[in-house]
Coordinates of C-alpha atoms and ligand atoms in Angstrom, one line a residue:
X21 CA 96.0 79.5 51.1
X22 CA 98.8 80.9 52.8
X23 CA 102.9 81.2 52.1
X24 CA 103.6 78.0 53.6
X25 CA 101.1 76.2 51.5
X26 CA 102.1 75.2 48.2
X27 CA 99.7 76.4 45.7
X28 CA 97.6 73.1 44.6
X29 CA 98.4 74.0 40.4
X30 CA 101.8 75.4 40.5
X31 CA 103.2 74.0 43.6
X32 CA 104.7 77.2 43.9
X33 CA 104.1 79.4 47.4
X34 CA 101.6 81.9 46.8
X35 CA 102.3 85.9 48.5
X36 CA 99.8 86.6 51.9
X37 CA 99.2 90.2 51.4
X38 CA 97.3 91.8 55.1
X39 CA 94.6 94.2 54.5
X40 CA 95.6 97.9 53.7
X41 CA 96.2 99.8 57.1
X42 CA 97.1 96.3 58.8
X43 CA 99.0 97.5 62.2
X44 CA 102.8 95.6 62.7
X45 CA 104.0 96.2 66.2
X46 CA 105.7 94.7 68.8
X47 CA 105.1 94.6 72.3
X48 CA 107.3 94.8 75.7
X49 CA 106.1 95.6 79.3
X50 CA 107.5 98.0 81.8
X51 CA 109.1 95.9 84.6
X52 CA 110.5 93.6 82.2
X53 CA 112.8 96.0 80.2
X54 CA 112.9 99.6 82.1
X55 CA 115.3 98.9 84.9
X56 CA 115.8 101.8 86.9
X57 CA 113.7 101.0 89.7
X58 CA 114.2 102.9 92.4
X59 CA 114.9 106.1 90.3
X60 CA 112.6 109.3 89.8
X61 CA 110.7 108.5 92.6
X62 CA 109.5 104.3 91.5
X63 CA 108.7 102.2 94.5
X64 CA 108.6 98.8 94.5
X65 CA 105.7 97.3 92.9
X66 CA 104.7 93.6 93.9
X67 CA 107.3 92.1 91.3
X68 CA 110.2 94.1 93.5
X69 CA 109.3 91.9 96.2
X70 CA 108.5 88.7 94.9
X71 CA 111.6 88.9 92.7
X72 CA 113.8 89.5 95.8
X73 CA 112.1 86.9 97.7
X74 CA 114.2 83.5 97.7
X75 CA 113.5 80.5 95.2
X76 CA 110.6 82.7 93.6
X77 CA 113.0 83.7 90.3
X78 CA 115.4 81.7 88.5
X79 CA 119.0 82.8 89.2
X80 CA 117.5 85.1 91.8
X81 CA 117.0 88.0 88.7
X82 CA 115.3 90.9 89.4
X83 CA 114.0 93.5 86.9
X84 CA 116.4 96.5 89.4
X85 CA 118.1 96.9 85.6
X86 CA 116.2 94.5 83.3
X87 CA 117.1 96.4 79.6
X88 CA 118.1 99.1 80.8
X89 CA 115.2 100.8 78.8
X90 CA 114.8 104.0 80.7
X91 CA 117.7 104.9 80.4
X92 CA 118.3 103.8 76.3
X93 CA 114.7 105.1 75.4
X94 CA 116.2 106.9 72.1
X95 CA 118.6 103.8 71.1
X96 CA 115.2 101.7 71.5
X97 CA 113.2 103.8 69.4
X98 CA 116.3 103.7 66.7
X99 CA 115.5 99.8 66.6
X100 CA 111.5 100.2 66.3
X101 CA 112.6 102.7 63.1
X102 CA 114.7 100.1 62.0
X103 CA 112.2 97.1 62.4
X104 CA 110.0 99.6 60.3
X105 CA 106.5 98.8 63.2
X106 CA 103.9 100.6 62.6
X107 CA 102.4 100.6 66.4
X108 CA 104.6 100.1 69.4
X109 CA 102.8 98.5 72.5
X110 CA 104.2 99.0 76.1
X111 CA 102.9 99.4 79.5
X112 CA 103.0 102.4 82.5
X113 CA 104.7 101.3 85.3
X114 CA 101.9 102.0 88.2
X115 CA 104.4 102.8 90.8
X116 CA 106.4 104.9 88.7
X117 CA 103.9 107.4 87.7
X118 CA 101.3 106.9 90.9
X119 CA 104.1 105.5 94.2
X120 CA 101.9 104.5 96.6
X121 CA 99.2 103.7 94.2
X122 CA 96.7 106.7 95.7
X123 CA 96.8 110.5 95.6
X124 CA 98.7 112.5 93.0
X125 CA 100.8 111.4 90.0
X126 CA 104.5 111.7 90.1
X127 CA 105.3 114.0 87.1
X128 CA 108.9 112.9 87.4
X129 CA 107.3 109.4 86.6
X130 CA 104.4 110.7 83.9
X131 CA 107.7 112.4 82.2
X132 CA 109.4 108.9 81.1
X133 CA 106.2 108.2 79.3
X134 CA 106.0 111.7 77.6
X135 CA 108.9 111.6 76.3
X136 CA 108.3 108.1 75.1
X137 CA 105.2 108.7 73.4
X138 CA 106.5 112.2 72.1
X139 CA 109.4 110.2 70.7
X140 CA 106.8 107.6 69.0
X141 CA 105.2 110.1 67.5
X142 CA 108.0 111.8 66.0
X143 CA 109.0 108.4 64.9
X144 CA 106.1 108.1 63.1
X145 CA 105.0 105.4 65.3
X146 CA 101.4 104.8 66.7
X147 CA 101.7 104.7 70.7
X148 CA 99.6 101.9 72.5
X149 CA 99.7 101.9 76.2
X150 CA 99.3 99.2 78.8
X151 CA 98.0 100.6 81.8
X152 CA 98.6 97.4 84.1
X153 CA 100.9 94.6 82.9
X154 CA 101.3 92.8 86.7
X155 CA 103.4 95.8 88.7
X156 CA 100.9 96.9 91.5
X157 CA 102.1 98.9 93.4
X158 CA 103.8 97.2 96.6
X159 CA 101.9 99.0 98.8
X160 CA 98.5 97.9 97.5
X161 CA 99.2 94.3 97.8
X162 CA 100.1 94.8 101.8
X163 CA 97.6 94.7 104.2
X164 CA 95.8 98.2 104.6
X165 CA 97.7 100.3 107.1
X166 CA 95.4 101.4 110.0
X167 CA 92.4 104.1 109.0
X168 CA 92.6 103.1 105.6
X169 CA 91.3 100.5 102.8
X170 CA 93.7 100.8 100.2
X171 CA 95.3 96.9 100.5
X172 CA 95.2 93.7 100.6
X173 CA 95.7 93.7 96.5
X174 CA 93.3 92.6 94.0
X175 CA 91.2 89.9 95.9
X176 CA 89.9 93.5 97.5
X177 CA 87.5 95.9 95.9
X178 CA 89.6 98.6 96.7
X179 CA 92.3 98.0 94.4
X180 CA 89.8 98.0 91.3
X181 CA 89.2 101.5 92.9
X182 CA 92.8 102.7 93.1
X183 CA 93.0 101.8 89.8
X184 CA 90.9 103.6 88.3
X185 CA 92.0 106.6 89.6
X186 CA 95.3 105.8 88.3
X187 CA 93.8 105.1 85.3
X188 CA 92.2 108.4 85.4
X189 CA 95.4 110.1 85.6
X190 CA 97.6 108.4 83.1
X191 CA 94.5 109.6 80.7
X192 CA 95.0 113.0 81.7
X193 CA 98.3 113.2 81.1
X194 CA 98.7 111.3 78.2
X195 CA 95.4 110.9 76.6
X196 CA 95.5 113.5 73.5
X197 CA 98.3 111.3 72.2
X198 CA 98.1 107.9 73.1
X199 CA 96.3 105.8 69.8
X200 CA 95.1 103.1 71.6
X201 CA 94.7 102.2 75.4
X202 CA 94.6 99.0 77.1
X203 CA 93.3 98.4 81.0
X204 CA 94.6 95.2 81.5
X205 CA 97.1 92.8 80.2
X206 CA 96.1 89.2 80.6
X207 CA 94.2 89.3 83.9
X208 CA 94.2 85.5 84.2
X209 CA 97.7 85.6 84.8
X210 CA 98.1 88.7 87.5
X211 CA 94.5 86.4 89.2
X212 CA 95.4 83.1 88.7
X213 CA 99.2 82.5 88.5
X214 CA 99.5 85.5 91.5
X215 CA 96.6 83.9 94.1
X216 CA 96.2 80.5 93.4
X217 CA 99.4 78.7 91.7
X218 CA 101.5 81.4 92.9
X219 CA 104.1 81.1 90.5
X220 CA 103.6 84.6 90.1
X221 CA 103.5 88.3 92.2
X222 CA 102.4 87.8 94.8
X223 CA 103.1 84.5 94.8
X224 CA 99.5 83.7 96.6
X225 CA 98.0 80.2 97.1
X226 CA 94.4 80.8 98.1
X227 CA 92.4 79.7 95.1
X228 CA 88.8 81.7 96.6
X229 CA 91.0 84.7 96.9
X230 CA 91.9 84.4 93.0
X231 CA 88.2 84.1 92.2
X232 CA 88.0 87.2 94.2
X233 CA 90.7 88.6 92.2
X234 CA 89.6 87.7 89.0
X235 CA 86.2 89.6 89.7
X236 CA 87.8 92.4 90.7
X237 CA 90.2 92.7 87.9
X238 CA 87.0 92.6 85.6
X239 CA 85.6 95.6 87.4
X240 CA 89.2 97.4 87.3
X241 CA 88.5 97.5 83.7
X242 CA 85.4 99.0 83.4
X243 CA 85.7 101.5 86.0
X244 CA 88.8 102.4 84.0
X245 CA 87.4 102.3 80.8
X246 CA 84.9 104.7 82.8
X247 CA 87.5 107.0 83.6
X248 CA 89.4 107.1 80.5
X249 CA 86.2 107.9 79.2
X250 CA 86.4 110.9 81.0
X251 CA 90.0 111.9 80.9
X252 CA 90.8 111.6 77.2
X253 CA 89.6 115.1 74.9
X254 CA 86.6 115.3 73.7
X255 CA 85.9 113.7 70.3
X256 CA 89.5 111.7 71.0
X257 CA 90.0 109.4 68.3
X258 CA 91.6 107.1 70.8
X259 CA 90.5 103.5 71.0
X260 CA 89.9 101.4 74.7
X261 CA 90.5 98.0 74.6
X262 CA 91.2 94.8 76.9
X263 CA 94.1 91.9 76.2
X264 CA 93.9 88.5 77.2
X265 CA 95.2 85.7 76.8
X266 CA 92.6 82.9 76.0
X267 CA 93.5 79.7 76.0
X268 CA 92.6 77.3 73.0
X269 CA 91.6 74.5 74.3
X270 CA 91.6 71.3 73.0
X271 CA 89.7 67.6 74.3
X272 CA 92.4 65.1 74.7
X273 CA 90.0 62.7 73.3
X274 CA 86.4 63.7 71.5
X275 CA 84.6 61.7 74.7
X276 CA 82.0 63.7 76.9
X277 CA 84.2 63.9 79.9
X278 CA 87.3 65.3 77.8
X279 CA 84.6 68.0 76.3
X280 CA 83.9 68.2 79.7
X281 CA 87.3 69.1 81.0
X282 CA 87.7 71.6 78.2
X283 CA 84.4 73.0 79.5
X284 CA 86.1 73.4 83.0
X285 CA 88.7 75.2 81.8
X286 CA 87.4 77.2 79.4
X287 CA 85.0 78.8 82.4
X288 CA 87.6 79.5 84.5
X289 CA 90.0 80.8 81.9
X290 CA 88.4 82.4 79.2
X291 CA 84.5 82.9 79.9
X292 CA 85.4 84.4 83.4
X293 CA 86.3 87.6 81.3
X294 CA 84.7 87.0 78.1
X295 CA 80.7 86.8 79.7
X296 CA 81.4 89.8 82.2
X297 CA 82.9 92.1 79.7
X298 CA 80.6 91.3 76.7
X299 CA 77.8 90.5 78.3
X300 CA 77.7 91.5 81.5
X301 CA 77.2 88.3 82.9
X302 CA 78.9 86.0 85.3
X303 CA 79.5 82.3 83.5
X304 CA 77.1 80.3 85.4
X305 CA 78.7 76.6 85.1
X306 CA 81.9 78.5 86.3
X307 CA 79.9 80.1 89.7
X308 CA 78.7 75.8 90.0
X309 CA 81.9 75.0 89.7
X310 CA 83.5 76.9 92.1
X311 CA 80.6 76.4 95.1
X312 CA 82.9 75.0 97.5
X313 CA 85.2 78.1 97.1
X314 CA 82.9 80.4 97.2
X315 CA 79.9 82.4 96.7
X316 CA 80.7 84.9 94.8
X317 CA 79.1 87.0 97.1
X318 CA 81.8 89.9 96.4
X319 CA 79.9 90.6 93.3
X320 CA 77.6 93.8 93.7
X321 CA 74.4 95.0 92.0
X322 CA 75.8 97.2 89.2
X323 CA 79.3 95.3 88.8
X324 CA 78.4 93.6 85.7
X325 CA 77.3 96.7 83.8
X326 CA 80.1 98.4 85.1
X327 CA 82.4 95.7 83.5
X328 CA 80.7 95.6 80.4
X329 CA 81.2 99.2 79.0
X330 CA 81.5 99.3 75.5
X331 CA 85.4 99.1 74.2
X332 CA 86.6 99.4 70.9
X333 CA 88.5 96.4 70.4
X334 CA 89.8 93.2 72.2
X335 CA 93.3 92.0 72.4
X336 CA 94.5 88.3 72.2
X337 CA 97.9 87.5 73.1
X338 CA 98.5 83.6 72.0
X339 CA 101.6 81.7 72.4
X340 CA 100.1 77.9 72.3
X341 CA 97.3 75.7 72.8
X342 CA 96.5 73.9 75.8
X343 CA 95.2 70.3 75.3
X344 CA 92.8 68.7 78.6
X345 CA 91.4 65.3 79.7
X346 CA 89.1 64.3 82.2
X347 CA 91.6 63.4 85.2
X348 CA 93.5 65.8 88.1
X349 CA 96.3 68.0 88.2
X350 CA 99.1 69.3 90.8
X351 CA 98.0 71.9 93.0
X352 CA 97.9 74.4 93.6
X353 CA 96.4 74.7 90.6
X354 CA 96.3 77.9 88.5
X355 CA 92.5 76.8 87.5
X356 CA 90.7 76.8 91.1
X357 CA 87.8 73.9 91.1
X358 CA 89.1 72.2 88.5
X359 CA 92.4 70.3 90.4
X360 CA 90.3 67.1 90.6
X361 CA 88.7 67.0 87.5
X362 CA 91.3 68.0 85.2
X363 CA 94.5 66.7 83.8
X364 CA 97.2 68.6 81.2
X365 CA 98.7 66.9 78.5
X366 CA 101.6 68.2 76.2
X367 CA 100.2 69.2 73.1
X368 CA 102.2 67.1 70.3
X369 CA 105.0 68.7 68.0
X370 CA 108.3 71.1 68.2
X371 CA 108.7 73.2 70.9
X372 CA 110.2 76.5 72.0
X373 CA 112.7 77.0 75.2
X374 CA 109.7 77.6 77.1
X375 CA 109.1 73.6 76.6
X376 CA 105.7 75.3 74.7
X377 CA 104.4 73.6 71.6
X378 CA 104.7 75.6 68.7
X379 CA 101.1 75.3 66.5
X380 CA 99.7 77.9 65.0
X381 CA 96.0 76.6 64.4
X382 CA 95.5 77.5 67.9
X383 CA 95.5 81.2 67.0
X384 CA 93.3 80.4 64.0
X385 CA 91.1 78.4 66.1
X386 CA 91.0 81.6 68.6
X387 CA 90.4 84.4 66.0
X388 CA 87.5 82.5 64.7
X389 CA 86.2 81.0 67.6
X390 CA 85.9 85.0 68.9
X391 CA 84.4 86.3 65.2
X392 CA 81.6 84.1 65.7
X393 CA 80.9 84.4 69.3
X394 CA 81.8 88.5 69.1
X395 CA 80.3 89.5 65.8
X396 CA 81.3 93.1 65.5
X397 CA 83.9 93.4 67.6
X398 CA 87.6 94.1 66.1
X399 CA 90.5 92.0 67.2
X400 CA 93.8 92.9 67.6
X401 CA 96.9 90.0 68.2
X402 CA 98.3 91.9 71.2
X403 CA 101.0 89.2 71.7
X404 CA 102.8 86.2 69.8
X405 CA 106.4 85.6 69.7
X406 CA 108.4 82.3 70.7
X407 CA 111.8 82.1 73.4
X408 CA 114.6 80.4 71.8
X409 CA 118.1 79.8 73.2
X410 CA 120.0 82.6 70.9
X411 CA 123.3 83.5 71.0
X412 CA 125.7 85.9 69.4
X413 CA 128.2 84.0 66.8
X414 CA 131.7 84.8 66.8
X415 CA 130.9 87.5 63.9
X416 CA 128.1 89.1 65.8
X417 CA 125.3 88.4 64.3
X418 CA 122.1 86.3 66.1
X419 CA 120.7 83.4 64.0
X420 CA 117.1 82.2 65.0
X421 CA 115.6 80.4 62.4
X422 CA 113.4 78.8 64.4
X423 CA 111.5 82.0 66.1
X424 CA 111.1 83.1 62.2
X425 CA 109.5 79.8 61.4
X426 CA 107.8 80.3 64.6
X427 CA 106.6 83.6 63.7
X428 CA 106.0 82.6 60.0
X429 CA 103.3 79.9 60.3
X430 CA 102.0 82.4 63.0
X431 CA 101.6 85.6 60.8
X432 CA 100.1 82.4 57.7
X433 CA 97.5 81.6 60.6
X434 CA 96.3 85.5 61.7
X435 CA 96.1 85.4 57.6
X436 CA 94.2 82.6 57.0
X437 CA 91.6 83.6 59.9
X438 CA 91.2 87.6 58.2
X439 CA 90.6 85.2 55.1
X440 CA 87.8 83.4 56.6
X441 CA 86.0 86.8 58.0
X442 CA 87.9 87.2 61.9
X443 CA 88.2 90.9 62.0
X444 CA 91.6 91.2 63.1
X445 CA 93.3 94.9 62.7
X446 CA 96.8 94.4 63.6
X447 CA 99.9 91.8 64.8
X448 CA 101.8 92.7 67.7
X449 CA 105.5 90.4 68.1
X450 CA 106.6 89.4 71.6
X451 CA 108.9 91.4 72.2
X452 CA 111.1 93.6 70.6
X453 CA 114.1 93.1 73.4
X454 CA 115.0 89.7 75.2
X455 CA 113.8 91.1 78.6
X456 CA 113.4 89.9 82.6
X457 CA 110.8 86.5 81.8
X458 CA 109.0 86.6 85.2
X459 CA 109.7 83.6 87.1
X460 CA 112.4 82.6 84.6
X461 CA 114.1 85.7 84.8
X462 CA 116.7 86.0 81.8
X463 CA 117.3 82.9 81.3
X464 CA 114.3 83.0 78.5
X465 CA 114.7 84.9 75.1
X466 CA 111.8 86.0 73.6
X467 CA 113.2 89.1 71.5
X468 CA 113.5 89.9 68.0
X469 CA 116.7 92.0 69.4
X470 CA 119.1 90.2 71.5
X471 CA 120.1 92.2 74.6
X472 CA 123.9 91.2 76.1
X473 CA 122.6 91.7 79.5
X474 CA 126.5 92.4 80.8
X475 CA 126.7 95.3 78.6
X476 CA 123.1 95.9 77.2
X477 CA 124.2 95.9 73.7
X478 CA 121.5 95.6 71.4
X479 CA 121.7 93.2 68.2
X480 CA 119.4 93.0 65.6
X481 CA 118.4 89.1 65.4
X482 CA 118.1 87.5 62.0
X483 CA 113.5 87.7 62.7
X484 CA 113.8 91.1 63.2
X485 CA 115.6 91.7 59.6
X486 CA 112.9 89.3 58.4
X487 CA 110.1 90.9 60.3
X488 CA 111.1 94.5 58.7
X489 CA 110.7 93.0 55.5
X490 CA 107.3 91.5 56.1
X491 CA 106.0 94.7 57.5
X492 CA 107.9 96.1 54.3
X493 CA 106.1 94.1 51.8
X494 CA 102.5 93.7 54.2
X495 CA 102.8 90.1 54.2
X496 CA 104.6 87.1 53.7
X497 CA 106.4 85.8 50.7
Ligands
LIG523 O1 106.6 87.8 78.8 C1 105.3 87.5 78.8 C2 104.4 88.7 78.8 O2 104.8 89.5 79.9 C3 103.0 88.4 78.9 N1 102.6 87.4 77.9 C4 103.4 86.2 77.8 C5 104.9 86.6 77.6 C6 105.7 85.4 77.4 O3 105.6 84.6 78.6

């Protein structure tokens, strides 16, 4: 049962109340509000480049002023107060607090994020930090200069290395306060979209070298869960964790080759993290899959057990499902062995600006797909929110009742799955400001605040009135 069921006696909605100590956030990420990018020391990260690289970004945006965030950190917390959150999620810009991505941290960078977290905590506000949501640092993506390794970006070992060295001092600095830290934010994206479709930084189209990247994203993560390990205090209370964003899959048709096709995918999207970091294995159907690519040679004795450290919990971010049949697809493909095999449909129903179906059992089908498969292991929704085409009225105010129906049935499904035994802790909205949308720059909207980009005023949309109230209240009405 949840609110948007009518109870089967009364025909009447019946409340969803979330578990005592449920956590409401919402989430953003660094190079898609701070702005200020070449100040205190920043250097360009890969999205600098790509961004300023022709026909890569709608309009030709660039995140050089984005919202404006580092510079409005005290108005932004003032919303975060007002949406009443319990948790705020962001992410450390890499080449803000570490500009050539080796050697010492820039404090000038490291201060931002003090002064943020101090601010959170004052606020009453439980800090979770990304450590890499896609902004490596320019210089590790270029080749290496002469007499060093550092280069060539994550297809090479080396950048898992850097990494966790940043990692190492980001936990230094910030690791008695910091609740909860996250290594990576949906690594199939910053692999697959940035070395294979190259949609994304740094806009790569070399499918092998995304398999290489994908690898060596998994072992970024546990040699940086290592070093957190060793940075934060001991006995810290603070809880490690991965996001990504799995994809629920779906068979066009219940035949063999459709279950097939969803077999495909689901290697190359979700089991390529999954088996490494919970079971420290490689998904064998995906290493068959992907023998004309490569070997996957790159993968060293002691990788896997580096990769599959113990964290505390795992992070989902889900936005829609993805529905497959046996057939092919336009390359290059973000799904490398798979162009020739596999075709995308569009899932059925309403959809958002992003042209993304809007269906909610695919987070239910995710939360209890992972309680059975990773009995014990808490879950977290890192990331759920819908873009919608919003606008201020003549009055001011910012109308979106489709994002709160969005967000309604979405909060019902995270409900309905905590029902049924999925041991999910907490609900994180995507995002709390409209913000630079990657290869769509700002012509998406995915914020419960509207951001007038000309002048950076901030207005409360009508989901973020309606999202105070549910984290008033712990559930829906
Ligand atoms: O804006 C992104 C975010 O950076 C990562 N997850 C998906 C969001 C919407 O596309």
């Amino acid at each position: 049962m949840t609110a948007v069921d009518a109870h089967p006696l009364t025909g009447t909605a019946a409340p969803v109340r979330f578990p005592t100590g449920f956590r409401w956030g919402t989430a953003t990420a660094a190079y898609q509000i701070e702005g200020a990018a070449t100040e205190d020391g920043r250097t360009p990260s890969i999205w600098d480049t790509f961004s300023r690289t022709p026909g890569k970004v709608r309009n030709g945006d660039t995140g050089d002023i984005a919202a404006d965030h580092y510079h409005r950190l005290d108005e932004d917390i003032a919303l975060l107060k007002e949406v009443g959150v319990t948790d705020y999620r962001f992410s450390v810009s890499w080449p803000r607090v570490q500009p050539t991505g080796q050697g010492p941290a820039s404090q000038r960078g490291l201060d931002f994020y003090r002064r943020l977290v101090d601010s959170l905590l004052e606020a009453g506000i439980r800090p979770v930090a990304t450590l890499y949501h896609w902004d490596l640092p320019q210089e590790l993506e270029s080749p290496p200069a002469a007499g060093s390794t550092a280069g060539g970006g994550w297809p090479e070992r080396d950048t898992a290395e850097r990494f966790a060295e940043y990692a190492h001092l980001v936990g230094a600095a910030l690791g008695d306060r910091v609740a909860t830290w996250t290594t990576l934010n949906e690594p199939w994206c910053a692999a697959f979209l940035g070395y294979a479709s190259g949609v994304h930084a740094p806009g790569r189209t070399d499918p092998a070298a995304a398999l290489r990247a994908a690898h060596h994203l998994n072992l970024a993560h546990g040699l940086a869960t290592r070093a957190l390990r060793a940075a934060l205090p001991a006995g810290s209370p603070a809880e490690l964790s991965l996001t990504l964003n799995l994809h629920a899959l779906r068979p066009l048709h219940d035949t063999p080759a459709d279950r097939d096709a969803v077999r495909r995918i689901d290697a190359v999207a979700n089991r390529v993290f999954l088996d490494p970091v919970f079971h420290g294995r490689l998904p064998e159907d995906l290493v068959e899959d992907t023998a004309a690519l490569t070997d996957w040679a790159f993968v060293r004795d002691g990788d896997l057990e580096t990769i599959s450290a113990p964290i505390d919990s795992l992070g989902i971010n889900y936005y829609n499902p993805t529905v497959v049949t046996a057939g092919t697809s336009d390359t290059p493909s973000p799904y490398p062995g798979t162009a020739d095999r596999v075709g995308f449909v569009p899932a059925p129903g309403p959809r958002t600006a992003m042209d993304w179906p809007v269906d909610a059992d695919g987070l239910y089908e995710l939360l209890t797909r992972l309680r059975d498969e990773l009995p014990g292991t808490p879950l977290m929704v890192t990331e759920n929110g819908a873009a919608y085409d919003d606008y201020a009225d003549p009055s001011g105010a910012v109308h979106d009742p489709e994002r709160v129906a969005y967000l309604r049935s979405h909060i019902a499904a995270v409900h309905r799955a905590i029902e049924d035994g999925a041991p999910v802790g907490g609900y994180f909205l995507w995002s709390l400001l409209d913000n630079f949308e990657w290869a769509y720059g700002y012509s998406k909207r995915f914020g419960v605040v509207h951001v007038d980009f000309a002048t950076q005023r901030r207005t409360l949309k009508d989901s973020a009135r309606w999202y105070a109230q549910v984290i008033g209240r712990g559930g829906l009405d």
